[in-house]
Tab-separated table of C-alpha atoms and ligand atoms in Angstrom:
chain	number	residue	atom	x	y	z
A	1	UNK	CA	-62.385	-139.325	200.097
A	2	UNK	CA	-63.106	-137.015	203.054
A	3	UNK	CA	-63.438	-138.938	206.296
A	4	UNK	CA	-66.900	-138.843	207.856
A	5	UNK	CA	-67.104	-136.457	210.812
A	6	UNK	CA	-68.010	-137.973	214.173
A	7	UNK	CA	-68.296	-135.661	217.184
A	8	UNK	CA	-69.221	-136.467	220.731
A	9	UNK	CA	-70.741	-135.355	224.032
A	10	UNK	CA	-68.889	-136.986	226.925
A	11	UNK	CA	-70.253	-135.654	230.217
A	12	UNK	CA	-69.514	-137.178	233.612
A	13	UNK	CA	-72.550	-137.770	235.836
A	14	UNK	CA	-70.802	-136.574	238.974
A	15	UNK	CA	-73.095	-133.580	239.317
A	16	UNK	CA	-75.684	-131.558	237.423
A	17	UNK	CA	-74.401	-129.805	234.321
A	18	UNK	CA	-73.468	-126.164	234.840
A	19	UNK	CA	-73.172	-123.207	232.460
A	20	UNK	CA	-69.612	-124.133	231.500
A	21	UNK	CA	-70.573	-127.714	230.658
A	22	UNK	CA	-73.547	-126.476	228.648
A	23	UNK	CA	-71.332	-124.138	226.640
A	24	UNK	CA	-68.966	-127.039	225.868
A	25	UNK	CA	-71.899	-129.225	224.772
A	26	UNK	CA	-73.395	-126.436	222.673
A	27	UNK	CA	-70.058	-125.873	220.903
A	28	UNK	CA	-69.655	-129.629	220.307
A	29	UNK	CA	-73.164	-129.731	218.839
A	30	UNK	CA	-72.663	-126.652	216.626
A	31	UNK	CA	-69.274	-127.872	215.392
A	32	UNK	CA	-70.604	-131.306	214.493
A	33	UNK	CA	-73.840	-130.108	212.911
A	34	UNK	CA	-72.047	-127.403	210.923
A	35	UNK	CA	-69.845	-130.123	209.431
A	36	UNK	CA	-72.791	-132.430	208.763
A	37	UNK	CA	-71.307	-134.976	211.172
A	38	UNK	CA	-72.696	-137.695	213.370
A	39	UNK	CA	-72.906	-136.940	217.078
A	40	UNK	CA	-72.291	-139.566	219.757
A	41	UNK	CA	-73.378	-139.270	223.398
A	42	UNK	CA	-71.124	-141.198	225.743
A	43	UNK	CA	-71.921	-141.421	229.446
A	44	UNK	CA	-68.634	-141.093	231.344
A	45	UNK	CA	-69.778	-142.953	234.451
A	46	UNK	CA	-66.366	-144.456	235.149
A	47	UNK	CA	-66.250	-143.759	238.822
A	48	UNK	CA	-68.945	-145.806	240.579
A	49	UNK	CA	-68.677	-143.761	243.767
A	50	UNK	CA	-69.248	-140.392	242.078
A	51	UNK	CA	-71.743	-141.349	239.336
A	52	UNK	CA	-75.214	-140.917	240.772
A	53	UNK	CA	-78.412	-142.207	239.089
A	54	UNK	CA	-80.089	-138.803	239.462
A	55	UNK	CA	-77.214	-137.097	237.630
A	56	UNK	CA	-77.228	-139.774	234.898
A	57	UNK	CA	-80.953	-139.246	234.353
A	58	UNK	CA	-80.604	-135.463	234.368
A	59	UNK	CA	-77.792	-135.269	231.777
A	60	UNK	CA	-79.751	-136.510	228.788
A	61	UNK	CA	-82.852	-134.639	229.892
A	62	UNK	CA	-80.963	-131.357	230.263
A	63	UNK	CA	-79.324	-131.660	226.843
A	64	UNK	CA	-82.672	-132.372	225.201
A	65	UNK	CA	-84.221	-129.479	227.093
A	66	UNK	CA	-81.587	-127.141	225.678
A	67	UNK	CA	-82.384	-128.426	222.174
A	68	UNK	CA	-79.261	-130.558	221.620
A	69	UNK	CA	-79.813	-133.913	219.938
A	70	UNK	CA	-77.464	-136.783	219.135
A	71	UNK	CA	-77.418	-139.633	216.633
A	72	UNK	CA	-76.173	-142.602	218.617
A	73	UNK	CA	-75.184	-143.390	222.153
A	74	UNK	CA	-76.852	-143.062	225.516
A	75	UNK	CA	-79.169	-144.669	226.735
A	76	UNK	CA	-77.705	-147.602	224.792
A	77	UNK	CA	-75.596	-149.227	227.551
A	78	UNK	CA	-72.808	-149.865	225.030
A	79	UNK	CA	-72.096	-146.123	225.350
A	80	UNK	CA	-71.759	-146.109	229.142
A	81	UNK	CA	-68.163	-146.316	230.327
A	82	UNK	CA	-69.196	-148.467	233.293
A	83	UNK	CA	-70.145	-151.191	230.776
A	84	UNK	CA	-66.986	-150.965	228.670
A	85	UNK	CA	-64.460	-152.483	231.052
A	86	UNK	CA	-63.518	-155.330	228.704
A	87	UNK	CA	-62.254	-152.840	226.119
A	88	UNK	CA	-60.188	-150.926	228.665
A	89	UNK	CA	-58.779	-154.215	229.923
A	90	UNK	CA	-57.722	-155.146	226.395
A	91	UNK	CA	-55.963	-151.814	225.866
A	92	UNK	CA	-54.324	-152.117	229.280
A	93	UNK	CA	-52.924	-155.556	228.330
A	94	UNK	CA	-51.561	-154.103	225.098
A	95	UNK	CA	-49.736	-151.381	227.033
A	96	UNK	CA	-48.536	-153.864	229.640
A	97	UNK	CA	-47.066	-156.096	226.937
A	98	UNK	CA	-45.020	-153.111	225.766
A	99	UNK	CA	-43.837	-152.235	229.271
A	100	UNK	CA	-45.721	-148.941	229.167
A	101	UNK	CA	-47.427	-149.419	232.548
A	102	UNK	CA	-46.124	-150.070	236.046
A	103	UNK	CA	-47.774	-150.852	239.388
A	104	UNK	CA	-47.851	-148.079	241.961
A	105	UNK	CA	-48.522	-148.343	245.673
A	106	UNK	CA	-48.637	-144.609	246.399
A	107	UNK	CA	-51.349	-142.806	248.378
A	108	UNK	CA	-55.085	-143.300	248.111
A	109	UNK	CA	-55.770	-139.604	247.429
A	110	UNK	CA	-53.745	-139.820	244.254
A	111	UNK	CA	-55.654	-142.911	243.118
A	112	UNK	CA	-59.063	-141.312	243.637
A	113	UNK	CA	-58.063	-138.228	241.713
A	114	UNK	CA	-57.021	-140.331	238.751
A	115	UNK	CA	-60.459	-141.503	237.639
A	116	UNK	CA	-61.719	-138.009	236.988
A	117	UNK	CA	-60.693	-135.628	234.266
A	118	UNK	CA	-58.049	-133.117	235.349
A	119	UNK	CA	-59.275	-129.555	235.771
A	120	UNK	CA	-57.277	-126.332	236.082
A	121	UNK	CA	-55.056	-126.244	239.091
A	122	UNK	CA	-55.524	-129.941	239.772
A	123	UNK	CA	-53.099	-131.298	237.260
A	124	UNK	CA	-49.442	-131.514	238.057
A	125	UNK	CA	-46.800	-133.266	236.056
A	126	UNK	CA	-45.940	-136.558	237.698
A	127	UNK	CA	-42.301	-137.351	237.132
A	128	UNK	CA	-42.748	-140.938	238.158
A	129	UNK	CA	-42.870	-141.855	241.836
A	130	UNK	CA	-40.470	-144.325	243.424
A	131	UNK	CA	-42.675	-147.159	242.138
A	132	UNK	CA	-41.508	-146.297	238.598
A	133	UNK	CA	-37.957	-147.113	239.569
A	134	UNK	CA	-38.407	-150.377	241.450
A	135	UNK	CA	-36.369	-153.301	240.250
A	136	UNK	CA	-38.206	-156.244	238.765
A	137	UNK	CA	-37.613	-158.321	241.903
A	138	UNK	CA	-38.786	-155.539	244.254
A	139	UNK	CA	-41.899	-155.129	242.141
A	140	UNK	CA	-42.641	-158.841	242.091
A	141	UNK	CA	-42.226	-159.079	245.814
A	142	UNK	CA	-44.687	-156.228	246.361
A	143	UNK	CA	-47.136	-157.780	243.904
A	144	UNK	CA	-46.930	-161.069	245.835
A	145	UNK	CA	-47.490	-159.104	249.051
A	146	UNK	CA	-51.142	-158.892	248.102
A	147	UNK	CA	-51.879	-155.141	248.495
A	148	UNK	CA	-53.422	-154.267	245.123
A	149	UNK	CA	-51.524	-151.530	243.286
A	150	UNK	CA	-52.828	-148.820	241.015
A	151	UNK	CA	-51.287	-148.935	237.538
A	152	UNK	CA	-49.621	-145.965	235.933
A	153	UNK	CA	-48.874	-145.129	232.366
A	154	UNK	CA	-45.161	-144.649	231.786
A	155	UNK	CA	-45.057	-141.526	229.638
A	156	UNK	CA	-42.214	-141.547	227.121
A	157	UNK	CA	-39.692	-138.737	226.762
A	158	UNK	CA	-41.368	-137.726	223.536
A	159	UNK	CA	-42.821	-134.451	222.311
A	160	UNK	CA	-46.299	-134.770	220.887
A	161	UNK	CA	-47.850	-131.935	218.885
A	162	UNK	CA	-51.561	-131.301	218.755
A	163	UNK	CA	-52.892	-128.703	216.407
A	164	UNK	CA	-55.886	-127.433	218.319
A	165	UNK	CA	-58.611	-126.058	216.075
A	166	UNK	CA	-59.135	-123.050	218.345
A	167	UNK	CA	-55.979	-122.548	220.422
A	168	UNK	CA	-53.453	-123.497	217.745
A	169	UNK	CA	-50.435	-125.773	218.018
A	170	UNK	CA	-49.502	-127.296	221.343
A	171	UNK	CA	-46.241	-129.214	221.681
A	172	UNK	CA	-45.907	-131.127	224.910
A	173	UNK	CA	-43.134	-133.362	226.152
A	174	UNK	CA	-45.109	-136.186	227.694
A	175	UNK	CA	-42.580	-137.211	230.332
A	176	UNK	CA	-41.673	-133.691	231.455
A	177	UNK	CA	-44.878	-131.711	230.968
A	178	UNK	CA	-47.710	-134.219	231.297
A	179	UNK	CA	-46.163	-136.962	233.374
A	180	UNK	CA	-47.130	-140.464	234.372
A	181	UNK	CA	-50.767	-140.873	235.267
A	182	UNK	CA	-52.850	-143.591	236.834
A	183	UNK	CA	-54.789	-145.516	234.244
A	184	UNK	CA	-56.153	-148.220	236.525
A	185	UNK	CA	-56.966	-147.585	240.142
A	186	UNK	CA	-56.159	-150.010	242.919
A	187	UNK	CA	-59.849	-150.942	243.100
A	188	UNK	CA	-59.722	-152.017	239.438
A	189	UNK	CA	-61.577	-148.993	238.028
A	190	UNK	CA	-59.966	-147.789	234.799
A	191	UNK	CA	-59.181	-144.097	234.830
A	192	UNK	CA	-60.018	-141.141	232.629
A	193	UNK	CA	-57.031	-140.887	230.280
A	194	UNK	CA	-57.217	-144.519	229.215
A	195	UNK	CA	-61.002	-144.775	228.986
A	196	UNK	CA	-61.474	-141.574	227.007
A	197	UNK	CA	-58.727	-142.515	224.527
A	198	UNK	CA	-60.024	-146.058	224.034
A	199	UNK	CA	-63.573	-144.797	223.589
A	200	UNK	CA	-62.791	-141.982	221.177
A	201	UNK	CA	-60.890	-144.533	219.112
A	202	UNK	CA	-63.472	-147.324	219.332
A	203	UNK	CA	-66.385	-144.996	218.606
A	204	UNK	CA	-64.685	-143.589	215.528
A	205	UNK	CA	-64.643	-140.041	216.924
A	206	UNK	CA	-62.894	-137.655	214.538
A	207	UNK	CA	-63.533	-134.360	216.382
A	208	UNK	CA	-63.223	-133.768	220.095
A	209	UNK	CA	-64.799	-130.477	221.134
A	210	UNK	CA	-64.716	-129.721	224.877
A	211	UNK	CA	-63.577	-127.172	227.452
A	212	UNK	CA	-60.063	-125.761	227.471
A	213	UNK	CA	-59.349	-127.357	230.859
A	214	UNK	CA	-58.718	-130.604	228.967
A	215	UNK	CA	-56.419	-129.113	226.329
A	216	UNK	CA	-53.332	-130.223	228.248
A	217	UNK	CA	-54.624	-133.821	228.144
A	218	UNK	CA	-54.912	-133.850	224.350
A	219	UNK	CA	-51.236	-134.729	223.551
A	220	UNK	CA	-51.337	-137.675	225.952
A	221	UNK	CA	-54.640	-138.889	224.497
A	222	UNK	CA	-53.345	-138.512	220.954
A	223	UNK	CA	-50.243	-140.516	221.873
A	224	UNK	CA	-52.309	-143.215	223.615
A	225	UNK	CA	-54.641	-143.618	220.652
A	226	UNK	CA	-51.765	-143.847	218.197
A	227	UNK	CA	-49.885	-146.247	220.457
A	228	UNK	CA	-52.962	-148.460	220.572
A	229	UNK	CA	-53.070	-148.473	216.780
A	230	UNK	CA	-55.796	-145.902	216.151
A	231	UNK	CA	-56.059	-142.563	214.378
A	232	UNK	CA	-56.250	-139.595	216.742
A	233	UNK	CA	-59.172	-137.193	216.296
A	234	UNK	CA	-58.866	-133.469	215.651
A	235	UNK	CA	-59.090	-131.489	218.873
A	236	UNK	CA	-60.870	-128.191	219.274
A	237	UNK	CA	-61.194	-126.693	222.744
A	238	UNK	CA	-63.503	-123.911	223.827
A	239	UNK	CA	-63.241	-121.218	226.526
A	240	UNK	CA	-64.362	-121.899	230.066
A	241	UNK	CA	-66.960	-119.971	231.951
A	242	UNK	CA	-65.046	-119.102	235.083
A	243	UNK	CA	-66.094	-117.724	238.433
A	244	UNK	CA	-63.739	-115.557	240.484
A	245	UNK	CA	-61.545	-118.475	241.541
A	246	UNK	CA	-60.963	-119.504	237.938
A	247	UNK	CA	-63.230	-122.485	237.616
A	248	UNK	CA	-66.854	-123.489	237.745
A	249	UNK	CA	-67.744	-126.374	239.931
A	250	UNK	CA	-70.808	-128.523	239.401
A	251	UNK	CA	-71.596	-127.698	243.003
A	252	UNK	CA	-72.137	-124.038	242.141
A	253	UNK	CA	-75.877	-124.295	242.611
A	254	UNK	CA	-77.104	-121.105	240.953
A	255	UNK	CA	-75.423	-121.972	237.674
A	256	UNK	CA	-76.467	-125.610	237.592
A	257	UNK	CA	-79.148	-126.785	235.223
A	258	UNK	CA	-81.511	-127.302	238.182
A	259	UNK	CA	-81.592	-123.570	238.728
A	260	UNK	CA	-81.027	-122.479	235.112
A	261	UNK	CA	-84.122	-124.380	233.975
A	262	UNK	CA	-86.180	-122.274	236.359
A	263	UNK	CA	-84.605	-118.978	235.371
A	264	UNK	CA	-84.449	-119.339	231.573
A	265	UNK	CA	-86.325	-120.749	228.637
A	266	UNK	CA	-84.061	-123.047	226.585
A	267	UNK	CA	-83.865	-120.462	223.791
A	268	UNK	CA	-82.985	-117.654	226.216
A	269	UNK	CA	-80.180	-119.767	227.665
A	270	UNK	CA	-78.828	-120.658	224.214
A	271	UNK	CA	-78.828	-116.917	223.428
A	272	UNK	CA	-77.014	-116.138	226.678
A	273	UNK	CA	-74.358	-118.782	226.037
A	274	UNK	CA	-73.981	-117.610	222.433
A	275	UNK	CA	-73.412	-114.011	223.519
A	276	UNK	CA	-71.067	-114.965	226.357
A	277	UNK	CA	-68.794	-116.935	224.043
A	278	UNK	CA	-68.860	-114.332	221.273
A	279	UNK	CA	-71.110	-115.942	218.649
A	280	UNK	CA	-73.691	-113.147	218.740
A	281	UNK	CA	-73.332	-109.542	219.852
A	282	UNK	CA	-76.843	-108.806	220.990
A	283	UNK	CA	-78.467	-111.317	223.254
A	284	UNK	CA	-81.642	-112.823	221.819
A	285	UNK	CA	-83.571	-116.034	222.330
A	286	UNK	CA	-82.825	-118.639	219.678
A	287	UNK	CA	-82.629	-122.393	219.191
A	288	UNK	CA	-79.314	-124.198	218.602
A	289	UNK	CA	-80.425	-124.786	215.014
A	290	UNK	CA	-81.084	-121.055	214.502
A	291	UNK	CA	-77.647	-120.352	215.952
A	292	UNK	CA	-75.981	-122.594	213.351
A	293	UNK	CA	-75.956	-119.830	210.742
A	294	UNK	CA	-73.975	-117.629	213.188
A	295	UNK	CA	-71.512	-120.333	214.142
A	296	UNK	CA	-67.852	-119.902	213.332
A	297	UNK	CA	-64.844	-120.750	215.526
A	298	UNK	CA	-63.346	-117.379	214.505
A	299	UNK	CA	-65.998	-115.610	216.547
A	300	UNK	CA	-65.601	-117.776	219.653
A	301	UNK	CA	-63.484	-116.154	222.359
A	302	UNK	CA	-60.237	-117.772	223.407
A	303	UNK	CA	-60.082	-116.082	226.805
A	304	UNK	CA	-62.189	-117.515	229.584
A	305	UNK	CA	-65.533	-115.940	230.304
A	306	UNK	CA	-65.953	-114.391	233.760
A	307	UNK	CA	-69.303	-114.766	235.429
B	1	LIG	N1	-66.114	-136.495	231.106
B	1	LIG	C1	-65.227	-135.383	231.134
B	1	LIG	C2	-65.817	-134.252	231.961
B	1	LIG	O1	-67.029	-134.194	232.113
B	1	LIG	C3	-64.929	-134.834	229.757
B	1	LIG	C4	-64.156	-135.793	228.969
B	1	LIG	C5	-63.725	-135.290	227.609
B	1	LIG	O2	-64.436	-134.499	226.980
B	1	LIG	O3	-62.672	-135.725	227.172
B	1	LIG	O4	-65.083	-133.427	232.462
């Protein structure tokens, strides 16, 4: 029997959505609807300092405005990462029992960076800091010292292959090319790589469609899910809309939904996104549902889209 398709939207409310986010959401919607799947909306409000109520409120409203619907998820609080701590805790204990995590007392900047998804230029392989090599007694002494550590995932010297639906096969040695990453910050907040893996597994997600900036995280997430006893989803990444410096920040005001909603009708914006990514040649206003008949990953560009 074919497994039922479950796709997802997983935006972070750390800013208003921008063109690049909207393209990723549109592709996730088209992919899932074309396969007759069920679409889940998960609110990735992991980081309490960066998740603002106005951004949380705007996310769902902006997706609906564009014409994207979902079948389960937000605003049900069970789909907000801030309410799913107990699950992350459970997974953390499982990893701890297998000696796959270690406490780390390194700098604060590194800890803050860990709760957000890595974006181009921000991710560097972490070959394990000195905390990875402490003896048991040194570690216990530091733990007794009372300064709370962050906790890092100890990536194995193992090559994991992901067959990306759009970019093809990616083989990554986790220890050498991805590296150890923080999965629980010193303030107790669980970080992106753990939360996203636990959630994709727990929510039965079978297809992850998102921007190419997260492609390099896919092998680690696949490994985490399988290590925790789950079945990894299929991954399919889409091109990024990039400004001159190679990335689009949510702070780029003119391309944020606040401004876009003044400049475009929803259908005109869907048409613009569809032309930019290669789904249609001549720009025209159309709804996501009308675009479905044009949708095929073969038409979607692999190179990033300059704007
Ligand atoms: N919440 C992440 C972001 O907005 C995306 C997570 C994912 O799709 O895996 O960058």
